Amino acid sequence: MPAPQRETTRSPHGSLAIPCENCHTATGWRPIRAVPEFDHNKTRYALRGMHEKVQCTQCHVKPIFADVGKNCQDCHADIHQRKMGTDCAQCHSVLGWNNAVQQVKDHQNRFPLFGAHAAVQCEDCHKGAAVGQFQGLSTACASCHLQDFQKTTNPNHVSAKFATTCDSCHTFDSWLGAKFDHSTTGFLLTNGHANVACAACHINNNYNLTTAPTDCGNSGCHLTTWQQTSNPVHSSAGAAFGVANCAGCHNTISWTTAIFDHSTTGFLLTNGHANVPCASCHVNNNYTLTITPNDCGNSGCHLTRWQQTTTPVHSTSGPTFAPTNCATCHTTKGWDSASFDHSTTGFALTGTHASPSPTPCASCHVSNNYTLNSADCMGCHQAAWNTTPSFGGNVPDHIKAGFPSTAVACAQCHTITKWADGKFDHTAFGFPLTNSHALVTDGGKVPSCASCHINNNYSLTTLLSDCGNSGCHLTTWQQTNNPTHSTSGPTFAVANCMTCHNTISWTSAAFDHSTTGWALTGSHQMAPAGKVVACTDCHVGNNYTFTAAKTDCYGCHQTAWLSTQTLGGAVPNHITSGFPTSQCSTCHDTVLWSTGKFDHSTTGWPLQGAHVTTPCASCHMGANPFGLTTANTDCYGCHQAAWQSTVTLGGAVPNHVAALYPTTCLTCHITWATTGWLGATFTHSAFRIPHNGSVCSDCHLVSTNYKTFSCEDCHTRATAHRAGMSHPNVCTPSPACWFNPPTRCYDCHKN
């Protein structure tokens, strides 16, 4: 082939990188193969549905195949005129132009398709579907169903002026079978009303009725029935049976089974009243009675019975038995079984007062007198009161004793169970009779009330604690001698017997010494618990008027105090030491006087280590041995001799005087509290100690200045360094410069 014909020709398809023979044949460039060998799925636009059958040139109109759009509107004309948006896939699919996707079928927009609407074709509603017009339709039922609305006959919606809100009665499932919710009108259709045809009430297609649910009589249904009533005649029986109040008795279950709630009148029909025919009370169709429930006497039913009463005669027995108060005693269970609540009079009948048994009403209400207004016992029991002067024994003469005769006073002793079992509560007067004070009959030692209430004197005002002033124990108080109460001060006064004595036994008195502010503990207690034989061991000469100043230890223990001058040992001379006599309890307790121990920590200087066993006199010396101040408690005050001995001790002990050490010994002598003065340890924070057995003076060559030190005293020796150790590069001239200055070693060998 000639050279020019072999030249490569540029492809008209641009960057398409597939062999030409996949589409073209050797016969010619056109026509191409019927089935080109090209996999369109490997491009950015896979062919699906109807697109698989389209000729290539119907989409690729240009030779450069990549120069083609992939949006629907690039190939398809928009018959909706862009009113439905550019996303055709919302409604259409590649299966076919007329196949709508599920979203269109569901109609999920402002008018979802439910029931029968779901089966309707789009064009049935969207009349402009052929030209792509799907918007602007009304969602109101009348927009499609107006003709159906206008053709209604049962009822006629137009003449009934029904609103065109069809969904109030109709559903999407079927236009027929409409249901109206009558409760929305305020008139519920229940029971007998439920199955009545609409036209039965809404006569002449009148659906504008305003009848209230209770106004049955005025409605066109029940007015005739109301006018024909005879039991009772409603039209003349008052407001309760008014034409607008039928629901007061009648209900929608059955018109004839009317039930009237009599309680609404304020007069409940209970028991015997319940089964009485209405006409028995409402005589001559009188249903306007205003009788109150308790006004039985004035009613036409019970007035005659009230007038015939004899037990008591109600007409002459006062307001309680008035004709308007029958309900006070009588009930609807039975007229004859009357029961009067006597507690309403303020005088409840209990015990033997109970009526009619054992005490009939007439026993108190003599001659039909039911107007009694006194609840005093004397009204009935005066005879019993008058017999008390002759009873004797435990029964005092009430008259001579001046006992009050009021009901309250009588009830303090007498019960309503049995008058003769009267018992006086002595506790109520602030003087309970306990133990020996109780009567012999009650387990005590007093024969009778007269033993204390001499000459029938029941006006005593003796206090519970004032035994001495009473006529019973005054003589005994005057005869006391251990101690003599009359001269022993207020504690033993005639009005304070109860402080020591009780009602169990007069002779077994016990005084609580802690009430004086000075409790008896330890050896101060009476033997055998303590060492005191009798009160007079302390209260000499019957002196029971000790003041606070006389209760210090020195008052009784002066001899022991004076003996400290000669005791010696660990016992300091209290007199020469100036110990105050008011502070014995600082060291001594009430258990044992001789084991006194002073708590040295209270001085701010606790005794520890060797100080614990050191006698007091070893530190407390001079004219004022126990007057040491804080300044006297430093170590130097007692250990001055040890301090000065450091001048000659030598060895590991530096000369404290020459070194000008301060006298704050605790800096080094930290073992003073455990082992002793020796064994001091100095915290050598600048250089590790011990240092090869050296002592302080090996480095601190100037004894008066321990702030300076030198290494040369040890490190100029031949054995000061390990064999082969050399410092040629430290300084020059070496080795002379190693010790100049003397601390040269420390510069490198710290710690």
Coordinates of C-alpha atoms in Angstrom, one line a residue, residues 40-561:
H40 CA -23.0 0.4 27.9
N41 CA -23.2 -0.7 31.6
K42 CA -19.5 0.3 32.0
T43 CA -20.3 3.9 31.3
R44 CA -21.8 6.4 33.7
Y45 CA -25.3 5.7 32.2
A46 CA -26.4 2.1 32.3
L47 CA -29.3 1.2 29.9
R48 CA -32.4 -0.2 31.6
G49 CA -36.0 -0.8 30.5
M50 CA -37.1 0.9 27.3
H51 CA -33.7 2.5 26.9
E52 CA -32.2 -0.9 26.0
K53 CA -34.1 -1.0 22.7
V54 CA -33.3 2.5 21.5
Q55 CA -30.9 2.9 18.5
C56 CA -27.6 4.4 19.4
T57 CA -28.0 7.3 17.0
Q58 CA -31.3 8.3 18.6
C59 CA -29.4 9.5 21.6
H60 CA -25.9 10.0 20.3
V61 CA -26.7 12.4 17.4
K62 CA -23.0 13.6 17.4
P63 CA -20.0 11.4 16.6
I64 CA -18.4 12.2 19.9
F65 CA -20.5 9.9 22.1
A66 CA -19.5 11.4 25.4
D67 CA -21.1 14.7 24.3
V68 CA -24.6 13.8 25.3
G69 CA -26.9 14.6 28.3
K70 CA -28.2 12.1 30.8
N71 CA -31.2 14.0 32.1
C72 CA -34.7 13.1 30.9
Q73 CA -35.4 16.6 29.5
D74 CA -32.2 16.3 27.3
C75 CA -34.1 13.8 25.1
H76 CA -37.8 14.1 26.1
A77 CA -40.0 17.2 25.8
D78 CA -41.6 18.4 29.1
I79 CA -45.3 18.4 28.4
H80 CA -45.9 19.6 32.0
Q81 CA -44.2 22.9 31.0
R82 CA -41.9 22.6 34.0
K83 CA -44.8 22.9 36.5
M84 CA -44.0 19.5 38.0
G85 CA -40.2 20.2 38.4
T86 CA -37.3 18.7 36.5
D87 CA -37.2 15.3 38.3
C88 CA -39.2 13.1 35.9
A89 CA -38.4 10.0 38.0
Q90 CA -40.8 11.2 40.7
C91 CA -43.6 9.9 38.5
H92 CA -42.1 8.0 35.5
S93 CA -39.7 5.1 35.2
V94 CA -37.6 3.5 32.4
L95 CA -40.1 0.6 32.2
G96 CA -42.5 2.9 30.2
W97 CA -43.4 6.5 29.9
N98 CA -47.0 5.9 31.3
N99 CA -45.9 3.7 34.2
A100 CA -46.1 5.9 37.3
V101 CA -44.0 4.9 40.3
Q102 CA -45.5 4.1 43.7
Q103 CA -45.2 7.6 45.0
V104 CA -47.7 8.8 42.3
K105 CA -50.0 6.0 43.1
D106 CA -50.0 6.8 46.8
H107 CA -50.7 10.5 46.0
Q108 CA -48.7 11.5 49.0
N109 CA -49.4 15.2 48.9
R110 CA -52.0 17.5 50.3
F111 CA -54.7 15.1 49.1
P112 CA -53.8 11.4 49.9
L113 CA -55.9 8.9 48.0
F114 CA -57.8 6.6 50.4
G115 CA -60.7 4.1 49.9
A116 CA -62.5 4.5 46.5
H117 CA -60.3 7.4 45.5
A118 CA -57.3 5.0 45.2
A119 CA -59.0 3.1 42.3
V120 CA -59.8 6.2 40.3
Q121 CA -57.8 7.0 37.2
C122 CA -55.8 10.2 37.3
E123 CA -57.6 11.8 34.3
D124 CA -61.0 11.2 36.1
C125 CA -60.0 14.1 38.3
H126 CA -57.1 15.7 36.5
K127 CA -59.0 16.7 33.3
G128 CA -56.0 18.5 32.0
A129 CA -53.7 15.4 32.2
A130 CA -53.4 15.2 28.5
V131 CA -51.6 18.5 28.4
G132 CA -49.7 17.9 31.6
Q133 CA -51.9 20.0 33.9
F134 CA -52.0 18.3 37.4
Q135 CA -52.1 21.3 39.7
G136 CA -54.7 23.8 40.9
L137 CA -57.5 21.3 41.8
S138 CA -59.6 21.9 44.9
T139 CA -59.5 19.3 47.7
A140 CA -63.1 20.0 48.7
C141 CA -65.6 17.1 48.2
A142 CA -68.1 19.4 46.4
S143 CA -65.5 20.1 43.7
C144 CA -66.2 16.6 42.3
H145 CA -69.4 15.5 44.1
L146 CA -71.5 18.6 43.9
Q147 CA -74.1 16.9 41.6
D148 CA -74.3 14.0 44.1
F149 CA -75.0 16.5 46.8
Q150 CA -77.7 18.3 44.8
K151 CA -79.5 15.0 44.0
T152 CA -79.9 13.8 47.7
T153 CA -83.4 13.0 48.9
N154 CA -83.1 11.2 52.2
P155 CA -82.6 13.7 53.5
N156 CA -82.6 16.5 50.9
H157 CA -79.2 18.1 51.7
V158 CA -80.0 21.3 49.8
S159 CA -83.3 22.1 51.5
A160 CA -82.0 20.9 54.8
K161 CA -79.2 23.5 54.3
F162 CA -76.5 20.8 55.0
A163 CA -73.0 22.1 54.7
T164 CA -70.8 20.8 51.9
T165 CA -68.3 19.3 54.4
C166 CA -69.3 15.9 53.1
D167 CA -66.7 14.0 55.2
S168 CA -68.8 14.8 58.4
C169 CA -71.0 11.8 57.4
H170 CA -69.5 10.2 54.3
T171 CA -66.2 8.2 54.1
F172 CA -63.7 7.5 51.3
D173 CA -64.7 3.9 51.1
S174 CA -68.2 4.4 49.7
W175 CA -70.4 7.4 49.1
L176 CA -73.3 5.4 50.4
G177 CA -73.7 4.3 54.0
A178 CA -73.2 7.8 55.5
K179 CA -73.3 8.1 59.3
F180 CA -74.1 11.3 61.2
D181 CA -72.7 11.7 64.7
H182 CA -75.8 13.1 66.4
S183 CA -73.8 13.7 69.7
T184 CA -72.2 16.8 68.0
T185 CA -75.6 18.5 68.2
G186 CA -75.7 18.1 72.0
F187 CA -78.6 15.5 71.6
L188 CA -77.2 12.0 71.9
L189 CA -79.3 9.2 70.3
T190 CA -79.3 6.4 72.9
N191 CA -81.5 3.3 73.4
G192 CA -85.0 3.9 72.0
H193 CA -83.8 7.0 70.1
A194 CA -81.0 5.1 68.4
N195 CA -83.0 3.2 65.8
V196 CA -85.7 5.8 64.9
A197 CA -85.7 7.1 61.3
C198 CA -84.5 10.6 60.9
A199 CA -87.7 11.7 59.4
A200 CA -89.7 10.5 62.5
C201 CA -88.3 13.5 64.4
H202 CA -87.2 15.8 61.6
I203 CA -90.7 16.2 60.1
N204 CA -91.0 18.0 56.8
N205 CA -87.2 17.8 56.4
N206 CA -86.7 20.1 59.4
Y207 CA -83.1 19.6 60.5
N208 CA -82.9 22.9 62.4
L209 CA -84.4 21.6 65.6
T210 CA -83.0 23.1 68.9
T211 CA -84.8 20.8 71.4
A212 CA -82.7 20.1 74.5
P213 CA -82.2 16.4 75.6
T214 CA -84.5 16.9 78.6
D215 CA -87.2 18.8 76.8
C216 CA -89.2 15.8 75.6
G217 CA -92.6 17.4 76.1
N218 CA -92.0 20.3 73.8
S219 CA -90.8 18.1 71.0
G220 CA -93.2 16.9 68.4
C221 CA -92.7 13.4 69.6
H222 CA -93.9 13.3 73.2
L223 CA -96.1 16.4 73.8
T224 CA -99.3 14.5 73.2
T225 CA -98.2 11.7 75.6
W226 CA -97.3 14.4 78.3
Q227 CA -100.8 16.0 77.9
Q228 CA -102.5 12.6 78.4
T229 CA -100.8 11.7 81.8
S230 CA -103.0 10.9 84.7
N231 CA -100.7 9.4 87.5
P232 CA -100.1 12.1 88.3
V233 CA -101.5 14.7 85.9
H234 CA -98.3 16.3 84.8
S235 CA -99.8 19.5 83.5
S236 CA -101.1 20.4 87.0
A237 CA -98.5 18.7 89.2
G238 CA -96.0 21.5 89.5
A239 CA -92.6 22.4 88.1
A240 CA -91.1 19.0 88.7
F241 CA -93.5 17.6 86.1
G242 CA -93.1 20.5 83.6
V243 CA -93.1 19.8 79.9
A244 CA -89.4 20.6 79.8
N245 CA -88.5 18.1 82.6
C246 CA -89.5 14.8 81.2
A247 CA -85.9 13.5 81.6
G248 CA -86.3 13.9 85.4
C249 CA -88.2 10.6 85.4
H250 CA -88.2 9.1 81.9
N251 CA -85.2 7.7 80.0
T252 CA -84.6 6.5 76.5
I253 CA -84.8 2.8 77.4
S254 CA -88.6 2.9 77.9
W255 CA -91.1 5.7 78.1
T256 CA -93.5 3.9 80.4
T257 CA -91.0 2.8 83.1
A258 CA -90.5 6.3 84.6
I259 CA -88.6 6.6 87.9
F260 CA -88.7 9.8 89.9
D261 CA -85.7 10.5 92.2
H262 CA -87.5 11.8 95.3
S263 CA -84.1 12.8 96.9
T264 CA -83.9 15.8 94.5
T265 CA -86.8 17.4 96.5
G266 CA -84.8 17.2 99.7
F267 CA -87.1 14.5 101.1
L268 CA -85.6 11.1 100.6
L269 CA -87.9 8.1 100.5
T270 CA -86.3 5.4 102.7
N271 CA -87.6 2.2 104.4
G272 CA -91.3 2.6 105.2
H273 CA -91.7 5.6 102.9
A274 CA -90.1 3.8 99.9
N275 CA -93.1 1.7 98.9
V276 CA -96.0 4.1 99.6
P277 CA -98.0 5.1 96.5
C278 CA -97.4 8.7 95.5
A279 CA -101.1 9.6 96.0
S280 CA -101.0 8.5 99.7
C281 CA -99.0 11.6 100.5
H282 CA -99.7 13.8 97.5
V283 CA -103.5 13.9 98.1
N284 CA -105.6 15.5 95.4
N285 CA -102.7 15.6 93.0
N286 CA -100.8 18.0 95.3
Y287 CA -97.2 17.7 94.3
T288 CA -96.2 21.1 95.6
L289 CA -95.6 19.9 99.2
T290 CA -92.8 21.7 101.1
I291 CA -92.6 19.5 104.2
T292 CA -89.1 19.0 105.6
P293 CA -88.0 15.4 106.3
N294 CA -88.2 15.8 110.1
D295 CA -91.6 17.6 110.1
C296 CA -93.7 14.4 110.3
G297 CA -96.2 15.8 112.7
N298 CA -97.4 18.7 110.5
S299 CA -97.8 16.4 107.5
G300 CA -101.1 15.0 106.7
C301 CA -99.7 11.5 107.5
H302 CA -98.6 11.6 111.2
L303 CA -100.3 14.6 112.8
T304 CA -103.1 12.5 114.4
R305 CA -100.6 10.0 115.8
W306 CA -98.6 12.9 117.3
Q307 CA -101.7 14.3 119.0
Q308 CA -102.5 10.9 120.5
T309 CA -99.1 10.3 122.2
T310 CA -99.0 9.5 126.0
T311 CA -95.5 8.4 126.8
P312 CA -94.7 11.1 127.0
V313 CA -97.5 13.4 126.0
H314 CA -95.6 15.2 123.1
S315 CA -97.9 18.2 123.0
T316 CA -96.9 19.2 126.6
S317 CA -93.3 18.0 126.8
G318 CA -91.5 20.9 125.3
P319 CA -89.8 21.8 122.1
T320 CA -87.9 18.5 121.8
F321 CA -91.2 16.7 121.2
A322 CA -92.7 19.4 118.9
P323 CA -94.5 18.2 115.8
T324 CA -91.6 19.5 113.7
N325 CA -89.1 17.3 115.5
C326 CA -90.5 13.8 115.0
A327 CA -87.3 12.6 113.2
T328 CA -85.4 13.2 116.4
C329 CA -86.7 9.9 117.8
H330 CA -88.7 8.2 115.0
T331 CA -87.2 6.8 111.8
T332 CA -88.7 5.5 108.6
K333 CA -88.0 1.9 109.7
G334 CA -90.9 1.9 112.1
W335 CA -93.0 4.6 113.8
D336 CA -93.4 2.7 117.1
S337 CA -89.7 1.9 117.7
A338 CA -88.7 5.4 118.6
S339 CA -85.3 6.0 120.2
F340 CA -84.3 9.3 121.8
D341 CA -80.6 10.3 121.8
H342 CA -80.3 11.8 125.3
S343 CA -76.8 13.0 124.6
T344 CA -78.2 15.8 122.5
T345 CA -79.5 17.4 125.7
G346 CA -75.9 17.5 127.1
F347 CA -76.7 14.7 129.6
A348 CA -75.7 11.3 128.1
L349 CA -77.4 8.3 129.7
T350 CA -74.8 5.7 130.6
G351 CA -74.4 3.1 133.2
T352 CA -77.4 2.9 135.6
H353 CA -78.8 6.1 133.9
A354 CA -79.5 4.1 130.7
S355 CA -83.2 4.3 129.6
P356 CA -85.6 2.7 129.4
S357 CA -83.7 0.0 131.4
P358 CA -82.8 0.1 134.2
T359 CA -84.1 3.6 134.6
P360 CA -87.4 4.5 132.9
C361 CA -87.8 8.1 131.6
A362 CA -90.5 8.8 134.2
S363 CA -88.0 8.1 137.1
C364 CA -86.3 11.4 136.4
H365 CA -88.9 13.2 134.3
V366 CA -91.6 13.2 137.1
S367 CA -95.1 14.4 136.2
N368 CA -94.2 14.5 132.4
N369 CA -91.6 17.2 133.1
Y370 CA -89.2 17.0 130.1
T371 CA -88.0 20.6 130.5
L372 CA -85.3 19.7 133.0
N373 CA -82.2 21.9 132.4
S374 CA -79.9 20.8 135.3
A375 CA -77.5 17.9 135.1
D376 CA -76.5 18.1 138.8
C377 CA -76.6 14.7 140.6
M378 CA -78.3 16.3 143.7
G379 CA -81.6 16.5 141.8
C380 CA -82.0 12.7 142.1
H381 CA -79.4 11.8 144.7
Q382 CA -79.9 14.3 147.6
A383 CA -81.2 11.6 149.9
A384 CA -78.0 9.6 149.5
W385 CA -76.0 12.8 150.1
N386 CA -77.8 13.5 153.3
T387 CA -76.9 10.0 154.6
T388 CA -73.2 10.5 154.5
P389 CA -73.0 11.9 158.2
S390 CA -74.0 8.5 159.5
F391 CA -72.0 6.2 157.2
G392 CA -68.6 6.6 158.9
G393 CA -65.6 4.5 157.9
N394 CA -64.1 5.6 154.5
V395 CA -67.1 7.7 153.8
P396 CA -66.6 11.3 155.0
D397 CA -69.4 13.5 156.1
H398 CA -70.1 15.4 152.9
I399 CA -72.0 18.2 154.6
K400 CA -69.5 19.0 157.3
A401 CA -66.6 18.6 154.9
G402 CA -68.2 21.2 152.7
F403 CA -68.1 19.0 149.6
P404 CA -69.5 20.8 146.5
S405 CA -72.8 19.4 145.2
T406 CA -72.2 20.1 141.5
A407 CA -72.4 17.2 138.9
V408 CA -68.7 17.7 138.2
A409 CA -67.8 17.5 141.9
C410 CA -69.9 14.3 142.5
A411 CA -68.5 12.7 139.4
Q412 CA -64.9 13.0 140.8
C413 CA -65.7 10.2 143.2
H414 CA -69.0 8.5 142.2
T415 CA -69.5 6.7 138.9
I416 CA -72.8 6.2 137.1
T417 CA -72.3 2.5 137.3
K418 CA -72.9 2.2 141.1
W419 CA -73.4 5.2 143.4
A420 CA -72.1 3.4 146.5
D421 CA -68.7 2.5 144.9
G422 CA -67.5 6.1 145.1
K423 CA -63.7 6.5 145.0
F424 CA -61.9 9.8 145.3
D425 CA -58.9 10.3 142.9
H426 CA -56.4 12.0 145.3
T427 CA -54.0 12.5 142.4
A428 CA -56.3 15.1 140.8
F429 CA -55.4 17.4 143.7
G430 CA -51.7 17.2 143.2
F431 CA -51.1 14.8 146.1
P432 CA -51.2 11.2 144.9
L433 CA -51.5 8.6 147.6
T434 CA -48.7 6.1 147.0
N435 CA -47.2 3.3 149.0
S436 CA -47.6 3.9 152.8
H437 CA -49.9 6.9 152.2
A438 CA -52.5 4.7 150.6
L439 CA -55.4 3.5 152.7
V440 CA -55.0 0.1 154.4
T441 CA -57.8 -1.2 152.1
D442 CA -55.6 -0.3 149.1
G443 CA -52.4 -1.8 150.5
G444 CA -51.1 1.2 152.4
K445 CA -50.7 2.1 156.1
V446 CA -53.4 4.8 156.6
P447 CA -56.5 3.5 158.4
S448 CA -58.9 6.1 157.0
C449 CA -59.2 9.6 155.4
A450 CA -59.7 11.0 158.9
S451 CA -56.1 10.0 159.8
C452 CA -54.9 13.0 157.8
H453 CA -58.1 15.1 157.5
I454 CA -58.5 15.6 161.2
N455 CA -61.7 17.2 162.4
N456 CA -63.2 16.6 158.9
N457 CA -60.8 19.2 157.4
Y458 CA -60.8 18.5 153.7
S459 CA -59.4 21.9 152.8
L460 CA -55.8 21.0 153.3
T461 CA -53.3 22.6 150.8
T462 CA -50.2 20.7 151.9
L463 CA -47.7 20.2 149.1
L464 CA -46.4 16.7 148.2
S465 CA -42.9 17.7 149.5
D466 CA -44.1 19.5 152.6
C467 CA -44.2 16.5 154.9
G468 CA -42.9 18.4 157.9
N469 CA -45.6 21.0 158.0
S470 CA -48.4 18.4 157.8
G471 CA -50.0 17.2 160.9
C472 CA -48.5 13.8 160.3
H473 CA -44.7 14.2 160.3
L474 CA -43.9 17.5 162.0
T475 CA -43.2 15.9 165.4
T476 CA -40.9 13.3 163.7
W477 CA -39.0 16.2 162.0
Q478 CA -38.5 18.1 165.3
Q479 CA -37.0 14.9 166.9
T480 CA -34.3 14.3 164.3
N481 CA -30.7 14.2 165.5
N482 CA -28.6 12.7 162.6
P483 CA -28.5 15.4 161.6
T484 CA -30.6 17.8 163.6
H485 CA -32.8 19.0 160.8
S486 CA -34.0 22.2 162.5
T487 CA -30.5 23.6 162.6
S488 CA -29.0 22.0 159.4
G489 CA -29.9 24.6 156.9
P490 CA -32.5 24.9 154.0
T491 CA -31.8 21.4 152.6
F492 CA -33.3 19.9 155.7
A493 CA -36.1 22.5 156.1
V494 CA -39.5 21.3 157.2
A495 CA -40.8 21.8 153.6
N496 CA -38.1 19.6 152.0
C497 CA -38.6 16.2 153.6
M498 CA -39.1 14.6 150.2
T499 CA -35.5 15.4 149.2
C500 CA -34.4 12.4 151.2
H501 CA -37.6 10.6 152.4
N502 CA -40.1 8.7 150.3
T503 CA -43.5 7.1 150.8
I504 CA -42.1 3.5 151.0
S505 CA -40.4 3.9 154.4
W506 CA -39.8 7.1 156.4
T507 CA -36.6 5.7 158.1
S508 CA -34.8 4.6 154.9
A509 CA -33.9 8.2 153.9
A510 CA -31.3 8.7 151.1
F511 CA -29.7 12.0 150.3
D512 CA -28.4 12.7 146.8
H513 CA -25.2 14.6 147.6
S514 CA -24.7 15.5 143.9
T515 CA -27.6 18.0 144.1
T516 CA -25.3 20.2 146.2
G517 CA -22.8 20.4 143.4
W518 CA -20.3 18.2 145.2
A519 CA -20.9 14.5 144.3
L520 CA -19.5 11.8 146.6
T521 CA -17.2 9.5 144.6
G522 CA -14.3 7.1 145.5
S523 CA -13.3 7.2 149.1
H524 CA -15.7 10.0 149.8
Q525 CA -18.6 7.6 149.6
M526 CA -20.2 6.1 152.7
A527 CA -18.7 2.7 153.8
P528 CA -18.5 0.1 152.5
A529 CA -18.2 1.7 149.0
G530 CA -16.0 4.4 150.4
K531 CA -14.2 5.3 153.6
V532 CA -16.7 7.7 155.3
V533 CA -18.4 6.2 158.3
A534 CA -21.0 9.0 158.9
C535 CA -21.9 12.4 157.5
T536 CA -20.4 13.9 160.7
D537 CA -17.0 12.9 159.5
C538 CA -17.1 15.9 157.3
H539 CA -20.0 17.9 158.7
V540 CA -18.4 18.5 162.1
G541 CA -20.6 20.2 164.8
N542 CA -23.8 19.6 162.7
N543 CA -22.5 22.1 160.1
Y544 CA -24.5 21.3 156.9
T545 CA -24.2 24.8 155.5
F546 CA -20.9 24.4 153.7
T547 CA -20.3 26.9 151.0
A548 CA -18.3 26.3 147.8
A549 CA -15.2 27.7 149.4
K550 CA -15.4 25.0 152.1
T551 CA -15.6 22.1 149.7
D552 CA -11.9 22.3 148.6
C553 CA -9.8 19.3 149.6
Y554 CA -7.7 21.4 152.1
G555 CA -10.7 21.7 154.4
C556 CA -10.4 17.9 155.3
H557 CA -6.9 17.1 154.2
Q558 CA -4.8 19.8 155.8
T559 CA -2.8 17.3 157.8
A560 CA -1.8 15.4 154.7
W561 CA -0.9 18.8 153.0

